XYZ file of N, CA and C in Angstrom:
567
model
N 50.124 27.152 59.048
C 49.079 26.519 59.811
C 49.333 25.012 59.779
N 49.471 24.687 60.675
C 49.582 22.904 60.812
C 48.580 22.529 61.302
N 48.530 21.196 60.761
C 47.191 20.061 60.930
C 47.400 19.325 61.996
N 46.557 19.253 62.634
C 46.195 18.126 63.942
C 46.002 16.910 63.383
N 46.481 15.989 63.973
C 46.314 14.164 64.006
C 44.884 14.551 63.639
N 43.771 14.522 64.527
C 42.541 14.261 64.068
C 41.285 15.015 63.286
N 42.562 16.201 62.496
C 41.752 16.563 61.715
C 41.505 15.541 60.453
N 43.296 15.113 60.273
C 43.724 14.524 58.736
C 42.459 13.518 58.643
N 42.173 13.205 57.290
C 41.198 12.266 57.270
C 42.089 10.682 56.833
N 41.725 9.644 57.595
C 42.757 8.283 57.250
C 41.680 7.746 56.602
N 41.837 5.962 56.065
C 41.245 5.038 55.913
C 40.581 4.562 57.051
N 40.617 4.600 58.150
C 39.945 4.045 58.875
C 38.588 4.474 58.921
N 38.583 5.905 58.930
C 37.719 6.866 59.692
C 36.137 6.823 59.067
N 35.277 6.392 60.160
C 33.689 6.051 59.502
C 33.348 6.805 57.640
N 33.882 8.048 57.888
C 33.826 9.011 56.477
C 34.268 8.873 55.103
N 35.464 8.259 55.184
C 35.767 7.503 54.249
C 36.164 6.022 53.985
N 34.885 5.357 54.365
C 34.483 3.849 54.525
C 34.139 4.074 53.207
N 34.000 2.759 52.145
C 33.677 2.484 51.016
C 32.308 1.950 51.737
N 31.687 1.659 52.872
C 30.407 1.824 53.148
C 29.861 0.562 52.327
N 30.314 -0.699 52.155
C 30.190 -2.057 51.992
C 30.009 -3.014 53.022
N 28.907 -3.738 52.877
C 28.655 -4.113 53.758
C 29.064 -5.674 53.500
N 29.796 -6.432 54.484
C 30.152 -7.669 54.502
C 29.762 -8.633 55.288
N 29.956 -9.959 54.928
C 28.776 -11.102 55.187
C 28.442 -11.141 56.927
N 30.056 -10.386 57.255
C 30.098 -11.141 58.613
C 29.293 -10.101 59.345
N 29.124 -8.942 59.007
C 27.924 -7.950 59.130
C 26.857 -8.002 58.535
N 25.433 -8.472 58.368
C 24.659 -8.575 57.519
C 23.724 -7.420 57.647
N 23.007 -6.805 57.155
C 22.252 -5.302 57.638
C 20.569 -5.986 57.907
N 19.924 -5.268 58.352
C 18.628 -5.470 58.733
C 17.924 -5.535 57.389
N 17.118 -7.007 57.416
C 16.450 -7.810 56.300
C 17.299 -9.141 55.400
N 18.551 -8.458 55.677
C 19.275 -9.969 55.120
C 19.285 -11.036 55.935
N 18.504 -10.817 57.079
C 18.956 -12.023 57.816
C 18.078 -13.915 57.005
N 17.317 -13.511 56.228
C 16.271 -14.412 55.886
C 16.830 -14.057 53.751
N 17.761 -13.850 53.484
C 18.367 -13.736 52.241
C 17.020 -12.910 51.630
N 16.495 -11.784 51.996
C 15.541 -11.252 50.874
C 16.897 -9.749 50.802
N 16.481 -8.847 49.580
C 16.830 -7.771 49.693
C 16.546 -6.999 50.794
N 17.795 -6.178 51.156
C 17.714 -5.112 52.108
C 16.763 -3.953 51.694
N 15.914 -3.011 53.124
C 14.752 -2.745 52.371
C 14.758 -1.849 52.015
N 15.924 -1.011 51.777
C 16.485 0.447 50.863
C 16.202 -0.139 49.565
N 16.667 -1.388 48.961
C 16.522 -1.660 47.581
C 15.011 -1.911 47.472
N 14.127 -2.136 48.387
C 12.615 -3.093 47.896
C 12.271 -1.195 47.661
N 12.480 -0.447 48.846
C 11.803 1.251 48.907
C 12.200 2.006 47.576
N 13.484 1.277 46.966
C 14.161 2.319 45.678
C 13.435 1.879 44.333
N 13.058 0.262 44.451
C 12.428 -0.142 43.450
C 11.030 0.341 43.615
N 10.286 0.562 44.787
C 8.715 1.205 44.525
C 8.972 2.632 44.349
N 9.771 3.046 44.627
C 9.725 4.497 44.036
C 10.148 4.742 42.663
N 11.000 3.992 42.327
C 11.127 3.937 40.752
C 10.076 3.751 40.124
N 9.400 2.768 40.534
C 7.532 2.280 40.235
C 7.120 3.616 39.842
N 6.784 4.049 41.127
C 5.900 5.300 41.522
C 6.212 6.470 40.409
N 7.582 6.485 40.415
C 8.028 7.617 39.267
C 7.958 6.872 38.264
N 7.791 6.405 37.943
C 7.730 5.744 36.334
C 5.651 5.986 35.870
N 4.706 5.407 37.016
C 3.721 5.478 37.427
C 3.586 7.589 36.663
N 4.310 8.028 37.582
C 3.781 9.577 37.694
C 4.106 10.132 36.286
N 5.509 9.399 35.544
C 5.611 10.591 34.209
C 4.959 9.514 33.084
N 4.059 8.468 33.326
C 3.302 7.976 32.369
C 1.464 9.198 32.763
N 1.296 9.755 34.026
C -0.120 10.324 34.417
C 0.531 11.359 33.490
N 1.478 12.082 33.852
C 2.091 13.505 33.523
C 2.329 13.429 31.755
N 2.571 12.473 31.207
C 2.112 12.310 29.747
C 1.068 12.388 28.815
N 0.379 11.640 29.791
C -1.242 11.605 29.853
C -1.584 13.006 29.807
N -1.165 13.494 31.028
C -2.457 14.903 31.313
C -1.581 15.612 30.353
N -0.364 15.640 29.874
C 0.388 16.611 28.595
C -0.743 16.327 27.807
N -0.768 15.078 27.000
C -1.670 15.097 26.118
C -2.786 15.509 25.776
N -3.831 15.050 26.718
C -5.244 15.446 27.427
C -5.394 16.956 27.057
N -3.921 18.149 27.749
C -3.841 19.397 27.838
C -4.369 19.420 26.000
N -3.273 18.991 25.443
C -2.908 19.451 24.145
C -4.386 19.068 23.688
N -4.731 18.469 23.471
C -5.651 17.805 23.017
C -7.286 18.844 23.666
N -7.269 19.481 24.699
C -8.115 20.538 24.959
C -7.716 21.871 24.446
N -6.966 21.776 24.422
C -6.155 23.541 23.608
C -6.746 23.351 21.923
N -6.372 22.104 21.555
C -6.565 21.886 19.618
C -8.217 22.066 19.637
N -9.113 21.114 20.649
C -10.511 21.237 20.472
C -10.718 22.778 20.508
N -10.500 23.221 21.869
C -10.839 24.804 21.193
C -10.513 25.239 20.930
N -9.407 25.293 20.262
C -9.598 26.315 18.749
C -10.300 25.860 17.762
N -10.329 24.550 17.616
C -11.749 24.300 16.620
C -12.828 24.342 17.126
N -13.122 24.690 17.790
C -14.694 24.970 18.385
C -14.715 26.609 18.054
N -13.632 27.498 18.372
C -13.841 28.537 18.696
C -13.753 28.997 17.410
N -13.124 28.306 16.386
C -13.370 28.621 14.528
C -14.309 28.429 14.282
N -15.152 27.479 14.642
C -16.447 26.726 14.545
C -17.280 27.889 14.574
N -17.614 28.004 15.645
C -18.136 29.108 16.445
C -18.574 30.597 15.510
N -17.030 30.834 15.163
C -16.690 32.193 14.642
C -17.573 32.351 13.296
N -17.409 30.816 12.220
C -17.705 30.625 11.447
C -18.871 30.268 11.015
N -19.835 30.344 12.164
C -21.629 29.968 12.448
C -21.979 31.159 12.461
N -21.288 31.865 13.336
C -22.008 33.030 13.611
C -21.808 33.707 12.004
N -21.005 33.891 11.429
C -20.679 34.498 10.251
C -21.568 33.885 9.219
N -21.724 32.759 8.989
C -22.985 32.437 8.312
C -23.975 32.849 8.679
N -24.332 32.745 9.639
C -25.973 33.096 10.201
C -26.340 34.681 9.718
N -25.054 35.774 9.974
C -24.932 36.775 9.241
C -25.312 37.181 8.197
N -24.542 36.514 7.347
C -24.009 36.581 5.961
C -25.809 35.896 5.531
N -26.500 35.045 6.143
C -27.481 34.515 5.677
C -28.643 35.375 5.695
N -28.819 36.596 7.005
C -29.460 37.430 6.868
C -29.733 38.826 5.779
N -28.320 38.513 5.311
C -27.991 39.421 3.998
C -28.615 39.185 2.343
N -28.533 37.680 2.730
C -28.700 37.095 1.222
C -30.505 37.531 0.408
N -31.304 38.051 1.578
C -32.744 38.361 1.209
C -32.678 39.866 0.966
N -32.065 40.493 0.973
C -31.822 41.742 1.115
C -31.087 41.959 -0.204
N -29.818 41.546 -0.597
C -29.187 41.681 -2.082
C -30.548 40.876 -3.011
N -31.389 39.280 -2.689
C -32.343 38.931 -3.551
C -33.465 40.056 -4.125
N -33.505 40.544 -2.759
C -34.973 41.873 -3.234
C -34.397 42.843 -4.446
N -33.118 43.426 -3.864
C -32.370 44.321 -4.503
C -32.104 43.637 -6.262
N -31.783 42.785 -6.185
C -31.423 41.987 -7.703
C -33.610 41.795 -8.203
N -34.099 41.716 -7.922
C -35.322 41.413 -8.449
C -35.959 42.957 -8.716
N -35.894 43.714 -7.850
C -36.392 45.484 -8.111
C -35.188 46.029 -9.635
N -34.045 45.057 -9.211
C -33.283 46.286 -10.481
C -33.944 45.177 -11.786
N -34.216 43.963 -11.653
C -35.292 42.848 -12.991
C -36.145 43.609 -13.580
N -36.691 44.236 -12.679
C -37.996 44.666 -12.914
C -37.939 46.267 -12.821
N -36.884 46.886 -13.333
C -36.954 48.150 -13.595
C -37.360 48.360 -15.055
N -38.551 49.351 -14.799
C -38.673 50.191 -15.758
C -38.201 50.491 -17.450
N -38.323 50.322 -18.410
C -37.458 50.571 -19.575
C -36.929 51.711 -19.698
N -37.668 52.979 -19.442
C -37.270 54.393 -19.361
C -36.002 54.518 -18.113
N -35.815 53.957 -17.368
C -35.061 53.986 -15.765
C -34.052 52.877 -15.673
N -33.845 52.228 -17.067
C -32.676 51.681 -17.240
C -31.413 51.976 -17.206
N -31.196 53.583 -17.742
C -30.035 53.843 -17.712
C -30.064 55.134 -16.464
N -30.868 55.288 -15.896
C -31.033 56.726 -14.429
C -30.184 56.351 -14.051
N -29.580 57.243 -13.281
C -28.386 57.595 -12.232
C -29.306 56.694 -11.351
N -30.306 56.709 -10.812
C -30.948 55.572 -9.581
C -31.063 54.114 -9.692
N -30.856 53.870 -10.974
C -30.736 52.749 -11.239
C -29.009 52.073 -11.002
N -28.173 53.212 -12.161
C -26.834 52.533 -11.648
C -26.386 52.624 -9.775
N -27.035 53.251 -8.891
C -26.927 53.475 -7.664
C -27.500 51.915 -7.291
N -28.934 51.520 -7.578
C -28.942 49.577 -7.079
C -27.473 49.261 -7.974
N -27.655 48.930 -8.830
C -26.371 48.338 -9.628
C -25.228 48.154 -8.531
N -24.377 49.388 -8.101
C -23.377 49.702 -7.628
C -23.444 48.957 -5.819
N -25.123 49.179 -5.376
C -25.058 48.901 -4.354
C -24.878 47.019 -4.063
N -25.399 46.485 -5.453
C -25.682 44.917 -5.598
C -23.834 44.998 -5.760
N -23.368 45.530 -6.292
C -21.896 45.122 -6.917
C -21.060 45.115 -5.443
N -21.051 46.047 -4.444
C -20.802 46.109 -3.500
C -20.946 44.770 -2.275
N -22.229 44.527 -2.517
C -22.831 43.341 -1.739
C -21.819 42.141 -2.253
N -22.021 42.133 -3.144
C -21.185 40.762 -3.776
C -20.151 41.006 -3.527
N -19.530 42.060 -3.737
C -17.788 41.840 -2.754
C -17.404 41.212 -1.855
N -18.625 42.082 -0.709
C -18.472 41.602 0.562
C -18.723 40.268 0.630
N -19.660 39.517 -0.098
C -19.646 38.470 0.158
C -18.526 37.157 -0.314
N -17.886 37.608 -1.267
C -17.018 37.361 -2.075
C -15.576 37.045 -1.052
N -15.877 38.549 -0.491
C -14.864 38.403 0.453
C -14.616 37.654 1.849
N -16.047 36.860 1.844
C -16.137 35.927 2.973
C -16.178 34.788 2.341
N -15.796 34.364 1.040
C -15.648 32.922 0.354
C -17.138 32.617 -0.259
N -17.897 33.733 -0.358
C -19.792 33.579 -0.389
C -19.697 33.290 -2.256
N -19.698 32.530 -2.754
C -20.406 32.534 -4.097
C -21.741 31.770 -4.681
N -22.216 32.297 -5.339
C -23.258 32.194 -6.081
C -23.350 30.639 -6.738
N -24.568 29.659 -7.184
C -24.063 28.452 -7.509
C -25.064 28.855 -9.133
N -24.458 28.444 -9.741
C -25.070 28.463 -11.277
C -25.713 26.757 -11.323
N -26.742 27.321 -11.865
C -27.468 25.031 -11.576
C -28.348 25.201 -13.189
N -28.260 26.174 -13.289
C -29.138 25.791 -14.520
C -28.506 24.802 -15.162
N -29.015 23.506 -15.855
C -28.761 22.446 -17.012
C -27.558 21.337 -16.336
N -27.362 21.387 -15.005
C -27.061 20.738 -13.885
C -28.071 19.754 -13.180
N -27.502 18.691 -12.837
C -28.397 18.238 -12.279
C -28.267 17.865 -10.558
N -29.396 17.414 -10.701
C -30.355 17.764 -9.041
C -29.305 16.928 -8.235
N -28.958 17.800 -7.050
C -27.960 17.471 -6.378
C -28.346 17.762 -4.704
N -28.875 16.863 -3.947
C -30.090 17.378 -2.441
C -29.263 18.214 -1.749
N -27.611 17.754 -1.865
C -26.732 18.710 -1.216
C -26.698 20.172 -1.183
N -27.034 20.550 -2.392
C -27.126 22.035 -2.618
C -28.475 23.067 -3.477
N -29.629 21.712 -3.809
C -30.795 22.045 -4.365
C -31.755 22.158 -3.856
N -32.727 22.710 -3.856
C -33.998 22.444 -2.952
C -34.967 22.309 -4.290
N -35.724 21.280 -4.817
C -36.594 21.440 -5.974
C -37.575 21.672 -5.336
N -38.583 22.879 -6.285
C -39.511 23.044 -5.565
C -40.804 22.649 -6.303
N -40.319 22.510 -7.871
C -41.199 22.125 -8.836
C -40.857 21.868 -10.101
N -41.871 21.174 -10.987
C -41.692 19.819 -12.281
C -41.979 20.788 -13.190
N -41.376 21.010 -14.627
C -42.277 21.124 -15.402
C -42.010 19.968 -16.849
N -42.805 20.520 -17.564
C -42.566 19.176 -18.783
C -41.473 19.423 -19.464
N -40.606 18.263 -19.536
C -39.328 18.831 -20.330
C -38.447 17.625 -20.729
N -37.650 17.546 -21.790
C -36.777 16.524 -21.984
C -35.879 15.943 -21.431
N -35.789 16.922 -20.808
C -34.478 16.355 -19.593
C -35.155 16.737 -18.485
N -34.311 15.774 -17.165
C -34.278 15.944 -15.730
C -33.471 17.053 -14.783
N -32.797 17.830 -15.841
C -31.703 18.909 -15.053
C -32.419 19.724 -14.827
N -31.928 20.732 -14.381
C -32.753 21.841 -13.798
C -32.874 22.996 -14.806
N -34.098 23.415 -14.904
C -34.175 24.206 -15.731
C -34.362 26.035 -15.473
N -34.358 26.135 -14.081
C -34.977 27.392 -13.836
C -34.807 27.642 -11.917
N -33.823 28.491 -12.040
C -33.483 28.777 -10.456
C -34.273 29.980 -9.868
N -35.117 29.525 -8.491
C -36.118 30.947 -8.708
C -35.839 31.225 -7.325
N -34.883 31.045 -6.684
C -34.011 31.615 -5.573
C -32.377 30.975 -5.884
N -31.697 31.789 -6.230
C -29.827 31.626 -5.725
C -29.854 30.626 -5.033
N -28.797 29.944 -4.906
C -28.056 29.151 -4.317
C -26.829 29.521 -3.724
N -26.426 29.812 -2.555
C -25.094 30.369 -2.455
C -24.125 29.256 -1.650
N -22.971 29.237 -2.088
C -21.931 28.239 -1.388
C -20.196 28.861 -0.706
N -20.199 28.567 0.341
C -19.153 28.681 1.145
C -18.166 28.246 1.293
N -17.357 28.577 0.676
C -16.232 26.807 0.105
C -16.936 26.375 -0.936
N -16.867 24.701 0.002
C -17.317 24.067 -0.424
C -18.694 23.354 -0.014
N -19.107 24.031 0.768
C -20.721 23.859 1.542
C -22.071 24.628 1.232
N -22.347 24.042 0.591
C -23.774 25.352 0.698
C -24.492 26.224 1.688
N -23.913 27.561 1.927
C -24.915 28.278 3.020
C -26.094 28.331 2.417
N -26.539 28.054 1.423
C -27.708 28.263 0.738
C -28.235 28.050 0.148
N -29.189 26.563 0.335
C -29.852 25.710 -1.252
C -30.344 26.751 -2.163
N -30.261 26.525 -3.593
C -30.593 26.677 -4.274
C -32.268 26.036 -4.468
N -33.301 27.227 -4.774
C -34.655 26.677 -5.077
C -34.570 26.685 -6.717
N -34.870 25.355 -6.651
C -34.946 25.006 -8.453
C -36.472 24.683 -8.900
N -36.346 24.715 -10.167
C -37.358 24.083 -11.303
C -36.370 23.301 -11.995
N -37.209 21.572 -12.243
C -36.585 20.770 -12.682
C -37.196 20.559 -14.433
N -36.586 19.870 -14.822
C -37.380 18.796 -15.738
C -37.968 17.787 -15.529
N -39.262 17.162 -15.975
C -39.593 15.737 -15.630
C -39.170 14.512 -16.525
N -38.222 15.404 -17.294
C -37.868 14.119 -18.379
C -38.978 13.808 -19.640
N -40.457 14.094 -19.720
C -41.572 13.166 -19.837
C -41.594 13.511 -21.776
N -40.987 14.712 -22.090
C -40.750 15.350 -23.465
C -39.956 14.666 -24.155
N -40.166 13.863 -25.979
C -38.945 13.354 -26.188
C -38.737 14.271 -27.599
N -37.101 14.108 -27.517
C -36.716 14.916 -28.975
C -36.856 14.733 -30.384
C-alpha cells in the first residue's frame, strides 16, 4: 500500500503546528497587552474548582459530623429508654427485699421464702447485667449527686446514718438517689 503526498503529515501542515503564537500575529485581547482570555477563563475556573473542593470538604465534614451525632443520639436514646425501664423495676425488687425483711421467724427457712430469695437474686443479675449497682452510703457522706436526705437525727457525725430507699448507680451516674438519714453532728464524744 503506498502513501499519497497528502496523506504524509509534514511540518507545515495546520496539525502539526507547535500552535505558538507570535508577536507578528497577536490573538484576540493582546492587542491592549492584557492576557489572552483563555488564560483570564482558565484562571476563574481554577477559582471555581478550588471554590467547589473547599464546599465538597465542607459538606464531607458536615456529612461526618451528622453520621457521629447520630449515633450518639441514637446511644443516647437507647440508653434513656433503658433507664426509664430498668427504673420501673427498681420498686418492684424494693417491695420484694422489704416482704422477705419482714418475713416471719417460722418462714425463714420455707421453700417460699428461698423462692423471694432466688427471685431478688435473679433481679440483681439482670440488673447487674445492665451496669445497675447498688450504692452503699451508710457512714459516707452527703453527696447531692447521688443522695436525697430526707431527714436529721441526733448524732455525732454528719454522715449518713441510715438508707431508707437504695440508691442505685449506672456507671458512673446515679439512676437512683439514694434516700438517706443523716447525722446532725449536734452529739459530742
Amino acid at each position: 500500500m503506498t502513501q499519497d503526498a497528502s496523506d504524509t503529515p509534514n511540518d507545515t501542515s495546520p496539525l502539526f503546528s507547535d500552535n505558538t503564537v507570535t508577536e507578528e500575529t497577536p490573538s484576540i485581547g493582546q492587542q491592549d497587552g492584557s492576557n489572552p482570555p483563555q488564560d483570564d477563563e482558565i484562571t476563574k475556573l481554577k477559582g471555581e474548582i478550588g471554590q467547589l473542593r473547599e464546599q465538597l470538604a465542607r459538606s464531607q465534614a458536615d456529612y461526618n459530623n451528622l453520621v457521629r451525632r447520630s449515633r450518639e443520639e441514637s446511644s443516647q436514646i437507647g440508653e434513656w429508654s433503658e433507664n426509664k425501664t430498668i427504673l420501673k423495676f427498681l420498686p418492684i425488687l424494693d417491695n420484694l427485699e422489704r416482704a422477705l425483711e419482714h418475713t416471719p421467724e417460722e418462714f425463714k427457712w420455707h421453700a417460699w421464702t428461698e423462692g423471694f430469695i432466688s427471685i431478688i437474686r435473679s433481679m440483681q443479675k439482670v440488673l447487674a447485667d445492665f451496669g445497675v449497682n447498688n450504692m452503699n452510703c451508710i457512714g459516707q457522706e452527703v453527696n447531692p449527686d447521688f443522695h436525697d436526705v430526707i431527714s436529721q437525727i441526733p448524732h455525732n457525725s454528719t454522715h449518713i446514718q441510715a438508707e431508707v430507699e437504695l440508691g442505685y448507680l449506672r456507671g458512673d451516674k446515679a439512676l437512683r438517689h439514694a434516700k438517706v438519714i443523716v447525722g446532725d453532728g449536734s452529739l459530742s464524744v
